[in-house]
Amino acid sequence: MARHQQPTGGHKFGASSVTVSMSQSLESKTGTDGPVTVIKRYTVPADEADYFVEVYQENARIMSTQPGFLRSRLHRPLADAPEVRFVHIAEWTSGTALDKATGNPEWHASLQRMFDDPGLHITSEPASYRVVVELRPS
């Protein structure tokens, strides 16, 4: 797929923003041995959405091979908008497994390529969670 040019009025992370975003994305210090769920929001211009999915898959593939990985899903909204707000949800057997996985140099390099790609203008908000309430049909 062709790489997209930066849209007029769009923005690309500056070096300091990439550093902040990358450090937030790379640092996982959950401090828990229990199961965790990673939830990240990614926002990209609509004309870059399909390309983002392709690039994202490389990064997700690397994490899917790590011990403790259970499942990952990338959600795309049904409604069209000028910016697409993806939601990534990954489940891990434990926070310690996730912490170890985020130290993988191949994953770091993949993430860096994704954020440095001139064809992608990404904002990201990562966070890790533990379940406090779960309901199932009775």
C-alpha positions as a printed Julia matrix, in Angstrom:
138×3 Matrix{Float64}:
   0.0     0.0    0.0
   1.3     3.47  -0.82
   2.37    5.65   2.03
   0.26    8.71   2.59
   1.48   12.27   2.63
   0.83   14.44   5.65
  -2.6    16.05   5.24
  -2.91   19.81   5.26
  -3.44   20.99   8.81
  -2.49   17.56  10.15
   0.25   17.02  12.66
   3.11   14.65  13.21
   4.65   14.15  16.62
   7.7    16.34  17.12
  10.81   14.67  18.56
   9.92   15.53  22.15
   6.35   14.26  21.77
   7.53   10.98  20.25
   9.87   10.52  23.2
   7.04   11.05  25.67
   4.65    8.84  23.74
   7.26    6.15  23.14
   8.28    6.06  26.8
   4.64    5.75  27.82
   4.14    2.96  25.3
   7.33    1.14  26.26
   7.1     1.3   30.02
   5.03   -1.4   31.62
   5.6    -1.63  35.34
   2.37   -3.17  36.47
   3.68   -4.59  39.71
   1.09   -7.37  39.66
   1.23  -11.12  39.19
  -2.47  -11.24  38.31
  -4.06  -11.02  34.86
  -3.96   -7.63  33.13
  -5.58   -6.04  30.11
  -3.82   -3.42  28.01
  -6.11   -0.83  26.46
  -4.67    1.66  23.98
  -6.39    4.24  21.88
  -4.78    5.15  18.58
  -6.02    8.08  16.54
  -5.02    8.47  12.89
  -6.36   10.53   9.97
  -9.04    8.59   8.08
  -6.95    8.37   4.9
  -4.2     6.6    6.88
  -6.45    4.1    8.68
  -5.94    1.1    6.4
  -2.17    1.64   6.33
  -2.13    1.94  10.13
  -3.82   -1.48  10.4
  -1.07   -3.01   8.24
   1.73   -1.45  10.29
   0.01   -2.24  13.58
  -0.14   -5.94  12.68
   3.66   -6.23  12.62
   3.86   -4.81  16.13
   1.02   -7.0   17.42
   2.54  -10.12  15.86
   5.73   -9.63  17.84
   3.86   -9.31  21.12
   1.67  -12.33  20.32
   4.75  -14.58  20.48
   5.69  -13.5   24.01
   5.1   -15.74  27.06
   1.93  -14.76  28.91
   0.16  -13.3   25.86
  -3.47  -14.44  25.67
  -5.26  -12.38  23.05
  -5.2    -9.06  21.21
  -7.89   -7.24  19.28
  -7.86   -3.99  17.36
 -11.27   -2.33  17.17
 -12.25    0.16  14.48
 -15.35    2.35  14.78
 -18.3     1.68  12.48
 -18.93    5.37  11.82
 -16.8     7.35   9.39
 -15.05   10.45  10.71
 -12.1    12.65   9.69
 -10.0    10.82  12.3
 -10.27    7.13  13.1
 -10.04    6.24  16.79
  -8.9     2.64  17.07
  -9.06    0.77  20.37
  -6.51   -1.98  21.0
  -7.25   -4.48  23.77
  -4.71   -7.15  24.74
  -5.04   -9.69  27.52
  -2.07  -11.09  29.45
  -1.8   -13.89  31.98
  -0.02  -11.51  34.35
   1.36   -8.05  34.68
   4.82   -9.51  35.18
   4.57  -11.31  31.81
   3.55   -8.03  30.18
   6.38   -6.18  31.92
   8.88   -8.7   30.57
   7.36   -8.65  27.06
   7.65   -4.87  26.8
  11.41   -5.28  27.22
  11.65   -7.13  23.88
  14.06   -5.18  21.6
  12.31   -6.41  18.42
   9.04   -4.96  19.73
  10.75   -1.67  20.67
  12.14   -1.37  17.13
   8.74   -2.14  15.58
   7.02    0.45  17.76
   9.68    3.03  16.93
   9.21    2.36  13.18
   5.45    2.79  13.56
   5.75    6.15  15.35
   8.54    7.38  13.05
   6.75    6.39   9.82
   6.25    9.58   7.75
   3.04    8.07   6.33
   1.4     7.81   9.76
   0.32   10.6   12.06
  -0.53    8.72  15.24
  -1.56    9.78  18.68
  -1.72    7.07  21.32
  -2.98    6.72  24.88
  -1.83    3.46  26.5
  -2.88    2.1   29.88
  -2.93   -1.26  31.69
  -5.9    -2.42  33.74
  -6.93   -5.24  36.02
 -10.5    -6.55  36.22
 -12.42   -5.36  39.27
 -15.95   -6.36  38.19
 -16.93   -9.02  35.65
 -20.46  -10.05  34.71
 -21.49  -13.04  32.64
 -24.89  -14.29  31.56
 -26.44  -16.56  34.19
